[in-house]
Tab-separated table of C-alpha atoms and ligand atoms in Angstrom:
chain	number	residue	atom	x	y	z
I	154	MET	CA	196.143	78.446	60.424
I	155	SER	CA	194.817	75.882	62.942
I	156	ASP	CA	191.876	76.963	65.089
I	157	PRO	CA	192.816	76.813	68.777
I	158	PHE	CA	189.221	76.264	69.852
I	159	VAL	CA	188.691	73.111	67.745
I	160	HIS	CA	190.212	69.853	69.020
I	161	THR	CA	189.756	66.643	66.990
I	162	SER	CA	190.914	64.216	69.692
I	163	SER	CA	189.096	60.870	69.402
I	164	ALA	CA	188.650	60.250	73.142
I	165	ALA	CA	185.762	57.884	73.770
I	166	ALA	CA	183.717	60.155	76.091
I	167	PRO	CA	180.185	60.719	74.720
I	168	SER	CA	179.538	63.906	72.796
I	169	VAL	CA	176.452	65.834	71.733
I	170	LEU	CA	175.592	67.539	68.504
I	171	ALA	CA	174.804	71.195	69.101
I	172	LEU	CA	172.700	73.214	66.659
I	173	ASP	CA	172.177	76.992	66.909
I	174	VAL	CA	169.457	78.717	64.958
I	175	GLY	CA	169.997	82.448	64.589
I	176	GLY	CA	168.271	85.079	62.509
I	177	THR	CA	171.489	85.664	60.620
I	178	LYS	CA	173.403	82.382	60.747
I	179	LEU	CA	173.010	78.689	61.555
I	180	ALA	CA	175.770	76.933	63.451
I	181	ALA	CA	176.567	73.261	64.295
I	182	GLY	CA	179.225	71.619	66.405
I	183	VAL	CA	180.100	68.451	68.229
I	184	VAL	CA	180.909	69.124	71.869
I	185	ARG	CA	182.238	66.882	74.651
I	186	ALA	CA	180.997	66.907	78.250
I	187	ASP	CA	183.938	69.043	79.318
I	188	GLY	CA	182.974	71.713	76.824
I	189	THR	CA	185.588	70.852	74.241
I	190	VAL	CA	184.381	71.823	70.772
I	191	GLN	CA	185.377	68.993	68.442
I	192	SER	CA	183.992	70.640	65.256
I	193	PHE	CA	182.306	73.901	64.393
I	194	ARG	CA	180.539	75.108	61.236
I	195	THR	CA	178.295	77.925	60.290
I	196	ILE	CA	176.215	79.049	57.254
I	197	GLU	CA	173.807	81.817	56.447
I	198	THR	CA	170.267	81.291	57.738
I	199	ALA	CA	168.666	82.893	54.689
I	200	VAL	CA	165.376	83.427	56.558
I	201	HIS	CA	163.541	84.477	53.391
I	202	GLU	CA	163.768	80.825	52.210
I	203	GLY	CA	161.458	79.774	55.096
I	204	PRO	CA	161.718	77.165	57.823
I	205	ASP	CA	161.695	73.971	55.649
I	206	ALA	CA	164.769	75.021	53.672
I	207	ALA	CA	166.588	76.291	56.736
I	208	VAL	CA	165.872	73.158	58.815
I	209	SER	CA	167.081	70.977	55.934
I	210	ARG	CA	170.375	72.952	55.693
I	211	LEU	CA	170.703	72.927	59.524
I	212	LEU	CA	170.558	69.113	59.527
I	213	ASP	CA	173.091	68.889	56.615
I	214	LEU	CA	175.369	71.200	58.607
I	215	GLY	CA	174.935	68.994	61.715
I	216	GLU	CA	175.894	65.830	59.726
I	217	LYS	CA	178.939	67.611	58.339
I	218	ALA	CA	179.960	68.648	61.825
I	219	MET	CA	179.712	65.027	63.040
I	220	ALA	CA	181.792	63.822	60.135
I	221	GLU	CA	184.378	66.516	60.698
I	222	ALA	CA	184.622	65.409	64.381
I	223	GLY	CA	185.387	61.882	63.146
I	224	HIS	CA	181.932	60.409	63.862
I	225	PRO	CA	182.283	60.274	67.665
I	226	GLU	CA	179.613	58.603	69.844
I	227	VAL	CA	176.902	61.298	69.794
I	228	VAL	CA	174.206	60.692	72.420
I	229	ALA	CA	171.779	63.557	71.877
I	230	VAL	CA	171.174	66.808	70.048
I	231	GLY	CA	170.826	70.192	71.763
I	232	ILE	CA	169.236	73.053	69.816
I	233	GLY	CA	169.243	76.720	70.682
I	234	CYS	CA	166.781	79.048	68.980
I	235	GLY	CA	165.244	82.464	69.455
I	236	GLY	CA	161.984	82.415	71.499
I	237	PRO	CA	159.133	82.101	71.922
I	238	LEU	CA	159.333	78.319	71.844
I	239	ASP	CA	158.238	75.386	73.972
I	240	PRO	CA	161.185	73.538	75.502
I	241	ALA	CA	158.897	70.674	76.595
I	242	THR	CA	157.668	69.840	73.065
I	243	GLY	CA	160.530	71.346	71.012
I	244	VAL	CA	158.122	73.496	68.984
I	245	ILE	CA	159.163	76.973	67.724
I	246	LEU	CA	156.405	79.516	68.183
I	247	GLY	CA	157.012	82.328	65.688
I	248	PRO	CA	160.149	84.209	66.914
I	249	PRO	CA	160.313	87.854	65.679
I	250	GLY	CA	163.790	87.150	64.158
I	251	LEU	CA	162.581	84.109	62.207
I	252	PRO	CA	159.621	85.161	60.091
I	253	GLY	CA	157.414	82.140	59.106
I	254	TRP	CA	158.656	79.870	61.879
I	255	ASP	CA	155.227	79.367	63.304
I	256	GLU	CA	154.562	76.089	65.083
I	257	VAL	CA	157.679	74.428	63.650
I	258	PRO	CA	158.253	71.046	65.453
I	259	LEU	CA	162.015	71.442	65.320
I	260	GLY	CA	162.817	68.861	68.023
I	261	ARG	CA	160.745	66.190	66.264
I	262	LEU	CA	162.244	66.969	62.815
I	263	VAL	CA	165.745	66.624	64.163
I	264	THR	CA	164.970	63.315	65.963
I	265	GLU	CA	163.307	61.894	62.764
I	266	ARG	CA	166.311	62.650	60.583
I	267	LEU	CA	169.123	61.865	63.030
I	268	GLY	CA	167.543	59.157	65.181
I	269	LEU	CA	168.698	60.926	68.408
I	270	PRO	CA	166.827	62.548	71.274
I	271	ALA	CA	166.692	66.311	70.639
I	272	TYR	CA	166.258	69.088	73.197
I	273	VAL	CA	165.198	72.616	72.285
I	274	GLU	CA	165.803	75.741	74.390
I	275	ASN	CA	165.820	79.549	74.093
I	276	ASP	CA	169.275	80.394	72.779
I	277	ALA	CA	170.030	83.017	75.366
I	278	SER	CA	168.899	80.757	78.237
I	279	ALA	CA	171.067	77.992	76.700
I	280	ALA	CA	174.097	80.302	76.498
I	281	ALA	CA	173.574	81.252	80.209
I	282	LEU	CA	173.777	77.584	81.173
I	283	ALA	CA	176.967	77.184	79.051
I	284	GLU	CA	178.497	80.199	80.833
I	285	HIS	CA	177.771	78.555	84.201
I	286	ARG	CA	179.009	75.170	83.144
I	287	TRP	CA	182.032	76.022	81.004
I	288	GLY	CA	182.710	79.765	81.290
I	289	GLY	CA	185.395	79.265	83.919
I	290	TRP	CA	183.766	81.817	86.259
I	291	GLY	CA	183.281	79.560	89.341
I	292	VAL	CA	180.070	81.226	90.443
I	293	ARG	CA	176.689	79.919	91.606
I	294	SER	CA	174.422	82.432	89.961
I	295	LEU	CA	174.766	84.427	86.760
I	296	VAL	CA	172.834	86.367	84.218
I	297	TYR	CA	173.837	86.158	80.597
I	298	LEU	CA	172.858	88.888	78.173
I	299	THR	CA	173.358	88.570	74.413
I	300	VAL	CA	173.710	91.817	72.425
I	301	SER	CA	173.356	90.551	68.917
I	302	THR	CA	170.958	91.064	66.011
I	303	GLY	CA	168.373	91.082	68.810
I	304	PHE	CA	168.815	91.336	72.534
I	305	GLY	CA	167.976	88.646	75.126
I	306	GLY	CA	169.090	86.949	78.244
I	307	GLY	CA	169.069	83.927	80.445
I	308	VAL	CA	169.208	83.418	84.213
I	309	VAL	CA	171.020	80.696	86.213
I	310	ILE	CA	170.290	80.740	89.942
I	311	ASN	CA	172.211	78.382	92.235
I	312	GLY	CA	173.310	76.349	89.240
I	313	GLU	CA	169.718	75.887	87.926
I	314	LEU	CA	168.451	77.404	84.671
I	315	PHE	CA	165.396	79.635	85.499
I	316	GLN	CA	162.615	78.706	83.055
I	317	GLY	CA	159.429	79.974	84.612
I	318	ALA	CA	155.902	78.388	84.500
I	319	ALA	CA	155.569	78.558	80.689
I	320	GLY	CA	159.243	77.908	79.825
I	321	GLN	CA	159.834	81.487	78.693
I	322	GLY	CA	161.223	82.862	81.971
I	323	GLY	CA	164.254	85.109	81.914
I	324	GLU	CA	163.031	86.905	78.780
I	325	LEU	CA	165.123	89.935	79.563
I	326	GLY	CA	165.102	91.568	76.154
I	327	HIS	CA	161.613	92.949	76.850
I	328	VAL	CA	162.279	94.523	80.205
I	329	VAL	CA	160.959	98.073	79.752
I	330	VAL	CA	163.700	100.680	80.268
I	331	ASP	CA	161.594	103.645	79.112
I	332	TRP	CA	157.801	103.256	79.441
I	333	GLN	CA	157.171	105.954	76.794
I	334	GLY	CA	160.059	104.864	74.666
I	335	ARG	CA	160.659	103.466	71.181
I	336	PRO	CA	158.265	100.881	69.756
I	337	CYS	CA	159.582	97.273	70.082
I	338	GLY	CA	159.099	94.317	67.712
I	339	CYS	CA	157.067	92.601	70.517
I	340	GLY	CA	154.349	95.297	70.345
I	341	ALA	CA	155.315	97.049	73.568
I	342	GLN	CA	157.099	100.437	74.002
I	343	GLY	CA	160.542	101.147	75.449
I	344	CYS	CA	161.848	97.593	75.764
I	345	ALA	CA	165.599	97.198	76.249
I	346	GLU	CA	165.710	95.377	72.840
I	347	ALA	CA	164.406	98.557	71.174
I	348	TYR	CA	167.653	100.311	72.177
I	349	VAL	CA	170.371	97.771	72.813
I	350	SER	CA	170.185	95.287	69.910
I	351	GLY	CA	172.566	95.620	67.056
I	352	THR	CA	169.575	96.229	64.765
I	353	SER	CA	168.426	99.096	66.916
I	354	ILE	CA	171.915	100.666	67.210
I	355	ALA	CA	172.190	100.832	63.439
I	356	ARG	CA	168.554	102.007	63.018
I	357	ARG	CA	168.908	104.834	65.558
I	358	ALA	CA	172.097	106.030	63.840
I	359	GLN	CA	170.405	105.963	60.456
I	360	GLU	CA	167.434	108.023	61.818
I	361	ALA	CA	169.785	110.604	63.302
I	362	LEU	CA	171.721	110.955	59.984
I	363	GLY	CA	168.779	112.889	58.456
I	364	GLN	CA	169.367	115.763	60.922
I	365	ARG	CA	173.172	116.004	61.370
I	366	THR	CA	176.468	115.735	59.559
I	367	SER	CA	178.450	112.654	60.390
I	368	SER	CA	181.211	110.468	59.019
I	369	LEU	CA	178.592	107.687	58.946
I	370	THR	CA	176.882	109.428	55.999
I	371	SER	CA	179.350	107.695	53.627
I	372	VAL	CA	178.518	104.204	54.963
I	373	THR	CA	176.135	102.058	52.991
I	374	GLU	CA	174.100	99.431	54.847
I	375	LEU	CA	175.012	100.811	58.266
I	376	THR	CA	175.621	98.264	61.077
I	377	ALA	CA	176.236	98.472	64.837
I	378	ARG	CA	179.909	97.750	64.091
I	379	ASP	CA	180.164	100.870	61.937
I	380	VAL	CA	178.577	102.895	64.766
I	381	ALA	CA	181.150	101.508	67.228
I	382	GLU	CA	184.081	102.202	64.888
I	383	HIS	CA	183.015	105.749	64.054
I	384	ALA	CA	182.325	106.469	67.760
I	385	ARG	CA	185.907	105.313	68.529
I	386	ALA	CA	187.155	107.751	65.857
I	387	GLY	CA	185.208	110.547	67.606
I	388	ASP	CA	182.253	111.141	65.243
I	389	GLU	CA	179.717	113.102	67.387
I	390	LEU	CA	176.639	111.398	66.041
I	391	ALA	CA	178.075	107.884	66.434
I	392	VAL	CA	179.292	108.822	69.968
I	393	ALA	CA	175.742	109.985	70.895
I	394	VAL	CA	174.137	106.728	69.713
I	395	TRP	CA	176.764	104.575	71.351
I	396	ASP	CA	176.523	106.497	74.682
I	397	GLU	CA	172.752	106.144	74.638
I	398	THR	CA	173.152	102.418	74.021
I	399	THR	CA	175.591	101.795	76.881
I	400	ALA	CA	173.550	104.029	79.256
I	401	MET	CA	170.394	102.008	78.521
I	402	LEU	CA	172.227	98.687	78.906
I	403	GLY	CA	173.856	99.885	82.075
I	404	ARG	CA	170.471	100.833	83.584
I	405	MET	CA	169.057	97.489	82.406
I	406	VAL	CA	171.915	95.595	84.036
I	407	ALA	CA	171.381	97.564	87.315
I	408	VAL	CA	167.709	96.430	87.382
I	409	ILE	CA	168.817	92.837	86.800
I	410	ILE	CA	171.364	93.045	89.593
I	411	ASN	CA	168.695	94.354	91.993
I	412	VAL	CA	166.139	91.663	91.015
I	413	CYS	CA	168.392	88.572	90.827
I	414	GLU	CA	171.447	89.522	92.903
I	415	PRO	CA	173.665	87.328	90.701
I	416	ASP	CA	177.390	86.852	91.346
I	417	LEU	CA	178.040	87.798	87.733
I	418	VAL	CA	176.471	89.427	84.701
I	419	VAL	CA	178.071	88.086	81.474
I	420	LEU	CA	177.692	90.038	78.239
I	421	GLY	CA	178.012	88.147	74.913
I	422	GLY	CA	176.853	88.416	71.308
I	423	GLY	CA	178.317	90.070	68.257
I	424	VAL	CA	178.047	93.637	69.459
I	425	THR	CA	180.360	92.805	72.437
I	426	ARG	CA	183.191	92.494	69.934
I	427	ALA	CA	183.534	96.228	70.671
I	428	GLY	CA	185.183	95.058	73.939
I	429	ASP	CA	186.031	97.742	76.555
I	430	GLN	CA	184.173	100.350	74.502
I	431	LEU	CA	181.006	98.510	75.567
I	432	LEU	CA	182.017	96.871	78.814
I	433	VAL	CA	183.586	99.802	80.656
I	434	PRO	CA	180.628	102.227	80.467
I	435	VAL	CA	178.046	99.515	81.032
I	436	ARG	CA	179.854	98.065	84.015
I	437	GLU	CA	180.336	101.560	85.565
I	438	ALA	CA	176.674	102.530	85.059
I	439	ALA	CA	175.307	99.239	86.268
I	440	LEU	CA	177.372	99.027	89.443
I	441	ARG	CA	176.741	102.728	90.201
I	442	GLN	CA	172.974	102.469	89.858
I	443	ALA	CA	172.288	99.049	91.467
I	444	MET	CA	171.572	98.818	95.247
I	445	PRO	CA	175.002	98.981	96.957
I	446	PRO	CA	174.918	95.494	98.692
I	447	ALA	CA	173.867	93.788	95.419
I	448	ALA	CA	176.358	95.792	93.388
I	449	LYS	CA	179.147	94.934	95.742
I	450	ALA	CA	178.426	91.205	95.372
I	451	CYS	CA	178.343	91.342	91.578
I	452	ASP	CA	180.621	92.006	88.644
I	453	VAL	CA	179.952	92.627	84.929
I	454	VAL	CA	182.227	90.829	82.412
I	455	LEU	CA	182.471	89.871	78.704
I	456	SER	CA	181.864	86.208	77.676
I	457	ARG	CA	184.955	84.260	76.603
I	458	HIS	CA	182.960	81.976	74.363
I	459	GLY	CA	182.999	84.323	71.355
I	460	ASP	CA	181.133	83.058	68.245
I	461	ARG	CA	180.896	79.542	69.816
I	462	SER	CA	178.506	80.852	72.473
I	463	GLY	CA	175.380	79.485	70.645
I	464	VAL	CA	176.866	76.020	70.016
I	465	LEU	CA	178.111	75.721	73.568
I	466	GLY	CA	174.711	76.755	74.817
I	467	ALA	CA	172.953	74.128	72.763
I	468	ALA	CA	175.415	71.557	73.957
I	469	ALA	CA	174.973	72.519	77.664
I	470	ILE	CA	171.218	72.132	77.256
I	471	ALA	CA	171.651	68.634	75.760
I	472	PHE	CA	173.957	67.486	78.540
I	473	HIS	CA	171.671	69.022	81.189
I	474	ARG	CA	168.500	67.464	79.809
I	475	ILE	CA	170.140	63.996	79.400
I	476	SER	CA	171.073	64.061	83.088
I	477	THR	CA	167.725	65.356	84.351
I	478	ASP	CA	165.799	62.805	82.155
I	479	ASN	CA	167.950	60.027	83.651
I	480	THR	CA	167.377	61.294	87.105
I	481	GLN	CA	163.617	61.385	86.578
I	482	GLU	CA	163.593	57.870	85.194
I	483	GLY	CA	165.590	56.759	88.224
I	484	ASP	CA	163.051	58.420	90.553
I	485	ALA	CA	160.031	56.789	88.868
B	761	ZN	ZN1	159.707	94.227	73.445
């Protein structure tokens, strides 16, 4: 079956190579300035093999993606990766989801191999920019939240990606939703990520299984998707874990709406495959608990980018940085 998202037209407009480094999978694609994805490939990250092996396979994947797109004119490489990282130098600074990736000069490694300028950005911030640029929403300001293996976000205000003084701004996964709550991988307590990530959804269900009977007992290697499915089928334990997740996410979104007053909050990432089962309660809780004027000006929706969200984010960053670099050179 042909893939409706992949177009292999050989139009001469410049393209970028987009690379997405996740804790579970690596993705590569060639993307045109209008957001058309010309090729798209993924493989397992295999984090246990360490950064050298993963970067080498990422670059192989990128070369295959360029070949698959018919070797179009590629002007730059955009790279999305979990933070912390330094967007100015392209160095990865030990993200919790990528053990061993300490001080990895990813931008430089990509430029050395491919001979192209490479731009690195936090993956969730990158995806936020892609939602603004190509999401079809027609809004000035939006907040993107990814509910995936981890949980993170990015903020676009008046068309500009918010980066902060150290380039880590908009780190929404570690907003505290319960100051005495569950321990988080970052060392703090009660962060949103400790409740809302796919990893946490599965872990909280697993913990609860010791105390109660549930249809989840028969599932080996429990995932967030299992929790969603069993909650849909009415299993009490799964329903309790799912409801706690959507309540926490709803409260978190209400806080974001009050702080940023965005036109839109976009939810993406693998866990959002649950669709209305996630969106409806989160949207209701968020808009009910946010300040009324801010809530009235905002809506909460699901991303339309699906599993291409990471690649589109990396591409949006490349196009953005090419244009700002050119502007700065023009100003000098
Ligand atoms: Zn945290």
